C-alpha positions as CSV (number, residue, x, y, z in Angstrom):
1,X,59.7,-47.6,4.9
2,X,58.0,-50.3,2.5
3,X,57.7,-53.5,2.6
4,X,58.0,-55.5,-0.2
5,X,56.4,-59.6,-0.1
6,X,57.6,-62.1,-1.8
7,X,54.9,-63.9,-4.0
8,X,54.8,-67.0,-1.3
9,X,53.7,-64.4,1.4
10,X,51.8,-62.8,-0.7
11,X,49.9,-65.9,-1.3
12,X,49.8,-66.8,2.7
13,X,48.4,-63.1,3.7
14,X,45.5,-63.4,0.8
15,X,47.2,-60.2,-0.9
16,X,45.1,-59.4,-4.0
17,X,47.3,-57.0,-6.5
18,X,43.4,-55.6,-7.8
19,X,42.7,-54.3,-4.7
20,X,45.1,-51.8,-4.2
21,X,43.8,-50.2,-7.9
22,X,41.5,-47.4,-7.4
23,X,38.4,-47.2,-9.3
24,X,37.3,-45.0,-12.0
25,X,34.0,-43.6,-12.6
26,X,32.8,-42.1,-15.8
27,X,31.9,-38.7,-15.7
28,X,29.5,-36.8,-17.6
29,X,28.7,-33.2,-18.4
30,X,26.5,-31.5,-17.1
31,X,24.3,-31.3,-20.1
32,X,24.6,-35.7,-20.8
33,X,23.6,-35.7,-16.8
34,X,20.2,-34.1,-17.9
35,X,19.3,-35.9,-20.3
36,X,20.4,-38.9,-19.0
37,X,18.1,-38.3,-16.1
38,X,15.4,-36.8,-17.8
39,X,15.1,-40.1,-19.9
40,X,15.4,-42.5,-17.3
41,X,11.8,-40.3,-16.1
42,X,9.5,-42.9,-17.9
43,X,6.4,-39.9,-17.4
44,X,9.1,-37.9,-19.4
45,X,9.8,-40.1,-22.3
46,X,6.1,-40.9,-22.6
47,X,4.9,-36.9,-22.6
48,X,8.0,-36.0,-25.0
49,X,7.2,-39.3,-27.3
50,X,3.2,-37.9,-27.3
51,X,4.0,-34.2,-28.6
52,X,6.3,-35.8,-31.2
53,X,3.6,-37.8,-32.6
54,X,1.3,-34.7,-32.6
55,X,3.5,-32.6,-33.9
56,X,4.3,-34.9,-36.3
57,X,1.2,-35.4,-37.7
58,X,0.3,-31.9,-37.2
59,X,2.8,-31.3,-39.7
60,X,2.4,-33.9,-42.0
61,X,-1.3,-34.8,-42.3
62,X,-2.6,-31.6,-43.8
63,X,-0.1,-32.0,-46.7
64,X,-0.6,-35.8,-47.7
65,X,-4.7,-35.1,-46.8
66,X,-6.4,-35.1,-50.5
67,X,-9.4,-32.8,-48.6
68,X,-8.3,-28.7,-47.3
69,X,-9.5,-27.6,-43.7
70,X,-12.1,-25.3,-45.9
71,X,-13.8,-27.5,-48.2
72,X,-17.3,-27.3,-48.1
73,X,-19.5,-30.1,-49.6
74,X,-23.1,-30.0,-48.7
75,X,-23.5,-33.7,-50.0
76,X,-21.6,-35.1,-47.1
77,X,-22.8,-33.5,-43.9
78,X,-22.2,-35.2,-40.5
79,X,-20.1,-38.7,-42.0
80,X,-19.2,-41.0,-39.4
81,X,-15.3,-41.9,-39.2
82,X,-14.6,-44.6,-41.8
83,X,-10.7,-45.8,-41.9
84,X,-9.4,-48.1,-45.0
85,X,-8.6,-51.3,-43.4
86,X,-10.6,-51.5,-40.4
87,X,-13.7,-51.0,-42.3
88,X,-13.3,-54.7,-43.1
89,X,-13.1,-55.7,-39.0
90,X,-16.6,-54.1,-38.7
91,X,-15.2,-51.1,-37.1
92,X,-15.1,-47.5,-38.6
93,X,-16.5,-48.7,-41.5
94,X,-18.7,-45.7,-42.5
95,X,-22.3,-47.2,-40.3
96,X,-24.4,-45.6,-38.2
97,X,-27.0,-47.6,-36.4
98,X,-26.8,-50.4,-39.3
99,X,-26.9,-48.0,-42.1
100,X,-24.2,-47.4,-44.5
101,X,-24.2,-43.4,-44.8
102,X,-21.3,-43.1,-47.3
103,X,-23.1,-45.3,-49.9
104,X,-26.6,-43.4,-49.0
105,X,-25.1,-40.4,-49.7
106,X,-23.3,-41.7,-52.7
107,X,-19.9,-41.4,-51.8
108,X,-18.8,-44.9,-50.9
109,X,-15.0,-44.5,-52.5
110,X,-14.5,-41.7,-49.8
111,X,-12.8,-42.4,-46.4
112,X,-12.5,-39.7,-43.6
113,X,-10.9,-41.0,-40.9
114,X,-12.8,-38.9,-38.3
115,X,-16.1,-38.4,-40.5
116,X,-17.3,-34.7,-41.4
117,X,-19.3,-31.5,-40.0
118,X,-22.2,-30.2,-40.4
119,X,-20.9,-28.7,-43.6
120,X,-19.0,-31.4,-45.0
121,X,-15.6,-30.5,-43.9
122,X,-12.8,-33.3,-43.2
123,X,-12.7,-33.2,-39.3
124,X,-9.4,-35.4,-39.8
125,X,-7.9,-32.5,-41.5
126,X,-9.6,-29.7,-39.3
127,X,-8.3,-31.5,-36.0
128,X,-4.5,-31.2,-37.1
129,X,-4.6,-28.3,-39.2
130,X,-6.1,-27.0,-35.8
131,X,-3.0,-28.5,-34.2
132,X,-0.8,-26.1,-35.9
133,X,-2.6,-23.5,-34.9
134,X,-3.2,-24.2,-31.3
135,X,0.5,-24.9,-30.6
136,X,2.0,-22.2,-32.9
137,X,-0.4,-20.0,-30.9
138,X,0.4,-21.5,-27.4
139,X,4.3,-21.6,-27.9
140,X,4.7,-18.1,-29.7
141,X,2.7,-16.8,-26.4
142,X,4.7,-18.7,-24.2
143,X,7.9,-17.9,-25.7
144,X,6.8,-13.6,-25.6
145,X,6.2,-14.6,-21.7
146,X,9.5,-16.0,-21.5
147,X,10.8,-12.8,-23.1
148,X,9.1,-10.1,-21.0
149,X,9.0,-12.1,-17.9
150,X,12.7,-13.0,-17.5
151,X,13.6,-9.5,-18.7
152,X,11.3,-8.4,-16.0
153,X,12.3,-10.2,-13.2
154,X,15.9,-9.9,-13.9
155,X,15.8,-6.2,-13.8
156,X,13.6,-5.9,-10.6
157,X,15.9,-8.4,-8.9
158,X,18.9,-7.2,-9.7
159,X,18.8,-3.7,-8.9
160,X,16.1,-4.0,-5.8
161,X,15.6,-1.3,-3.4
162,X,12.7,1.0,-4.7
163,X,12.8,-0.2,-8.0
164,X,12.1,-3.9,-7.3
165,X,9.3,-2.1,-4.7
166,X,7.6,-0.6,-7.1
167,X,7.5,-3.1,-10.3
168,X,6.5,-5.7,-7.7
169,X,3.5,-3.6,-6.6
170,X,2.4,-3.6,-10.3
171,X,2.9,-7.0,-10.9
172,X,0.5,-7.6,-7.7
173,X,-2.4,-5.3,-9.2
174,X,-1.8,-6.9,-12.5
175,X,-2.1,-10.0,-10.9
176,X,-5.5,-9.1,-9.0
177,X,-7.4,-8.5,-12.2
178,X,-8.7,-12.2,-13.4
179,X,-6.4,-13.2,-16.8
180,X,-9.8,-14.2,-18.3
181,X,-11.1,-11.1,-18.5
182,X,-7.6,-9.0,-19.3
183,X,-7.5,-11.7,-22.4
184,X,-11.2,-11.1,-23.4
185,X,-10.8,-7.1,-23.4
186,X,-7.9,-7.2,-25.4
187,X,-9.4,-9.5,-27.9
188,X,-12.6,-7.5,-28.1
189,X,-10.2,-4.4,-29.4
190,X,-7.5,-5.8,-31.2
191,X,-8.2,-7.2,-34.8
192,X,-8.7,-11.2,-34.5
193,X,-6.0,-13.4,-35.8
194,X,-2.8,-14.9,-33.9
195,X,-0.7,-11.9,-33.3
196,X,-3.5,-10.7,-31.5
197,X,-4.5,-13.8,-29.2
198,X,-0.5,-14.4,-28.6
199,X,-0.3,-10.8,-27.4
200,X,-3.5,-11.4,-25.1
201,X,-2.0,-15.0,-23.7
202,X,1.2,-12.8,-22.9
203,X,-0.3,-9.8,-21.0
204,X,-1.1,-11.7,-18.4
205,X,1.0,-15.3,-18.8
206,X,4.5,-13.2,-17.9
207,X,3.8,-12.6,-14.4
208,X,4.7,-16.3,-13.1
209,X,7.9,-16.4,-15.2
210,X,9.1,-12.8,-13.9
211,X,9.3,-14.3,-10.0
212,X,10.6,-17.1,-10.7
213,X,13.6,-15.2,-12.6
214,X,13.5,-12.5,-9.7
215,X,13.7,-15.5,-7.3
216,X,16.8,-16.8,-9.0
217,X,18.4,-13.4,-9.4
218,X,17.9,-12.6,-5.7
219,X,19.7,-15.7,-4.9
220,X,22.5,-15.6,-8.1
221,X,23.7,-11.7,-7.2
222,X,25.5,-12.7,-4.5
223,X,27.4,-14.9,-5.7
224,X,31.2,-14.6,-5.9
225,X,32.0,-14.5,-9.9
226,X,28.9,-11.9,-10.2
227,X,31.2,-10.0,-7.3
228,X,34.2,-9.6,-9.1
229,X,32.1,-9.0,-12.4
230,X,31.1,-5.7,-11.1
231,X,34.2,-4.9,-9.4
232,X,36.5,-5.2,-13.0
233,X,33.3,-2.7,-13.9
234,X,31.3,-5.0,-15.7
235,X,28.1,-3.0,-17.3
236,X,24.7,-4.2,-15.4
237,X,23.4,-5.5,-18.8
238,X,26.6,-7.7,-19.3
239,X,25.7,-8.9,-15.7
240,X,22.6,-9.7,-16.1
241,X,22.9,-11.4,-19.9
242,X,26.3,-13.0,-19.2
243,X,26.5,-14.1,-15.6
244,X,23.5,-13.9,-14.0
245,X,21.0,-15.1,-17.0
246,X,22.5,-18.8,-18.3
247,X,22.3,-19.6,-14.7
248,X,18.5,-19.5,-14.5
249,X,18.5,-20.8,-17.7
250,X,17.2,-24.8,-16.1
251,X,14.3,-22.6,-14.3
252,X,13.3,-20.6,-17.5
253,X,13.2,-23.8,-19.6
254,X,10.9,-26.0,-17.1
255,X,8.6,-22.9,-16.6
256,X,8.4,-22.4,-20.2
257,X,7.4,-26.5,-20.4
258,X,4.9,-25.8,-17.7
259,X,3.5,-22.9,-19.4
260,X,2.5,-24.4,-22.5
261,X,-0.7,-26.6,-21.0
262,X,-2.0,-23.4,-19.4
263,X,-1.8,-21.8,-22.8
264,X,-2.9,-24.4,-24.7
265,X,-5.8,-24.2,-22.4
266,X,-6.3,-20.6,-22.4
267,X,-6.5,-20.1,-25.8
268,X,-9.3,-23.0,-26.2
269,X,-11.1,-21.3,-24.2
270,X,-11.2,-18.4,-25.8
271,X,-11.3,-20.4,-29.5
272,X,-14.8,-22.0,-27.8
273,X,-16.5,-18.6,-26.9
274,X,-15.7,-17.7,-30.4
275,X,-12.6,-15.2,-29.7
276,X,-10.1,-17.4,-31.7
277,X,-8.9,-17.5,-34.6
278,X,-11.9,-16.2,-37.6
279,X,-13.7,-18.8,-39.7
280,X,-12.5,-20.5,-41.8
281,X,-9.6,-21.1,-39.9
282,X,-9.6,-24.1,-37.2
283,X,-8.0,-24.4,-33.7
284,X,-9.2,-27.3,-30.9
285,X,-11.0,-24.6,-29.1
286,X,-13.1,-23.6,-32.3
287,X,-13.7,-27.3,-33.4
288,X,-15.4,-28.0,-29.8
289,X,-17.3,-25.1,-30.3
290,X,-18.9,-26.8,-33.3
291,X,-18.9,-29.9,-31.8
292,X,-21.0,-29.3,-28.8
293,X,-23.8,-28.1,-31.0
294,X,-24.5,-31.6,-32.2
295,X,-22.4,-33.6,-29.7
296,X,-25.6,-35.4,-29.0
297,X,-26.0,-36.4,-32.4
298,X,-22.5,-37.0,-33.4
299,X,-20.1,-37.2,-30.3
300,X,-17.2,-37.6,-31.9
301,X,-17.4,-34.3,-33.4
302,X,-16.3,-33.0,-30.1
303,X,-14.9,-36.0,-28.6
304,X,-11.5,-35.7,-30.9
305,X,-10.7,-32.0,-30.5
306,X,-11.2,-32.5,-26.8
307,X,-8.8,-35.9,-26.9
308,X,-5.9,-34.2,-28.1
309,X,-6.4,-31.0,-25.9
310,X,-6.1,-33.3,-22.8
311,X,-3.3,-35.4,-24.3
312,X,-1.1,-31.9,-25.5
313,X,-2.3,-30.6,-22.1
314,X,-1.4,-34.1,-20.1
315,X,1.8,-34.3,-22.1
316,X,3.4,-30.9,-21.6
317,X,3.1,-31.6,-17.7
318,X,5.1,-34.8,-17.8
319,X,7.7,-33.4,-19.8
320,X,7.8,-30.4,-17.4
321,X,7.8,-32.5,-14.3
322,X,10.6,-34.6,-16.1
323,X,12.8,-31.4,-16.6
324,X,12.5,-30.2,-13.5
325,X,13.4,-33.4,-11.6
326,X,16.4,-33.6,-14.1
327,X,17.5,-30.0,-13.3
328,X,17.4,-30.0,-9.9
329,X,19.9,-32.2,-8.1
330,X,17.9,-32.7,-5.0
331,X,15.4,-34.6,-6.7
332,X,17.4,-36.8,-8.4
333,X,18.0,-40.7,-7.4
């Protein structure tokens, strides 16, 4: 039975018509509730606004640069940085120690903006032509891990018993044998160049991905629509590709944003103990190499490749923490 007020009583009971409204929320996809998260991560945005920058000008600098990464000029040999502009506040203005090198060497229209090597070459235009290289090298590897890795771990996952036995027992003695020195062996046969330093990074950098895939698959093969899948006789590779796979997709993507630092890593490494990429070509891992011979002289000569190493490296990790705090719904506020 309802009960129907007049205004008057309305007024005497403190009835409020807004009250009996119900609220509405505004929903979001799934997708929006990501990103929304991830950018409200202020590690996040400040990782994901670095690697723009860099790749950026790892794009863009070589091509407006009016020096190549492989110039050699024997007339100006170790420049200090000299940068139009600031050259007027005193400060990269071409000195060393009170002396103005550019105009002893008779170059004084010239401006490199992180000075030269021991054979004249633009550093500026070594450091980001290095850029692409590192990063191409780093992702391409990554990107084989993800390949082999999820591919991998899917399969041992999803079919377990003796066959998930057995390809984890391989993945434990590959995992005993130090990545270092599977890398360096590999690189020590294999012709130099990028295919084969991505294919080293990748022997060894798809272990990690393949449990975490297994991991997921383990947990996702139980699940009800994977059930009736195989029961309307669903093929195992339609299983695994359609059903199983874009639901580890969150997992794949922040291991693959993890990934990149250690790769980044790995192949300076090998860049500085002269398995990267041959001369004349330039990564950050070569252009430490050449500045630690004289970093006692001229610093900077390593002090810049090793910046944007830690920056790249530092960077990747925010972002990585950012995804995975967005993709997991436990950890968000």
């Amino acid at each position: 039975m309802q009960t129907h007020l007049s205004p008057e009583e309305k007024k005497l009971i403190g009835y409020k018509a807004e009250s009996s409204l119900d609220e509405n929320y505004a929903g979001h996809s799934y997708v929006k509730e990501i990103l929304l998260t991830l950018f409200s991560n202020k590690g996040a945005c400040i990782g994901l606004v670095c690697i723009l920058i860099i790749v950026g000008f790892a794009i863009f600098a070589p091509m407006v640069s009016p020096y190549t990464y492989k110039e050699v000029h024997s007339e100006t040999t170790n420049l200090p940085m000299r940068i139009p502009g600031l050259e007027k506040l005193g400060i990269f203005d071409g000195t060393r120690k009170g002396v103005d090198v550019y105009a002893s060497k008779g170059v004084k229209d010239q401006y490199h903006y992180f000075g030269t090597d021991a054979l004249g070459r633009d550093i500026w235009t070594r450091v980001w032509e290095g850029t692409r290289i590192s990063l191409l090298i780093a992702v391409l590897a990554v990107v084989l891990d993800v390949v082999i890795g999820a591919t991998y771990g899917m399969i041992a996952g999803y079919l377990g018993g003796k066959v998930d036995f057995v390809m984890q027992r391989f993945v434990e003695v590959l995992t005993s044998i130090p990545n270092l020195i599977i890398m360096m062996l590999l690189l020590l046969v294999l012709e130099p160049g990028i295919p084969a330093i991505c294919l080293a990074l990748a022997m060894t950098g798809w272990v990690n991905m393949s449990r975490i895939v297994r991991a997921q698959v383990l947990k996702l093969k139980s699940e009800e629509y994977v059930l009736a899948s195989r029961t309307l006789g669903a093929s195992v590779s339609s299983i695994l590709f359609k059903d199983i796979l874009p639901n580890t997709m969150g997992q794949i993507i922040i291991t693959f944003m993890l990934s990149v630092p250690n790769a980044i890593f790995f192949e300076a490494f090998l860049a500085f103990i002269g398995l990267g990429v041959p001369i004349p070509q330039a990564s950050w891992g070569s252009l430490a190499n050449d500045g630690v011979r004289v970093f006692q002289q001229h610093p900077i000569q390593l002090f810049m490749p090793a910046l944007f190493i830690s920056v790249a490296m530092l960077s990747f990790n925010l972002l990585g923490d950012g995804l995975r705090d967005a993709f997991d719904p436990r950890l968000r506020r």
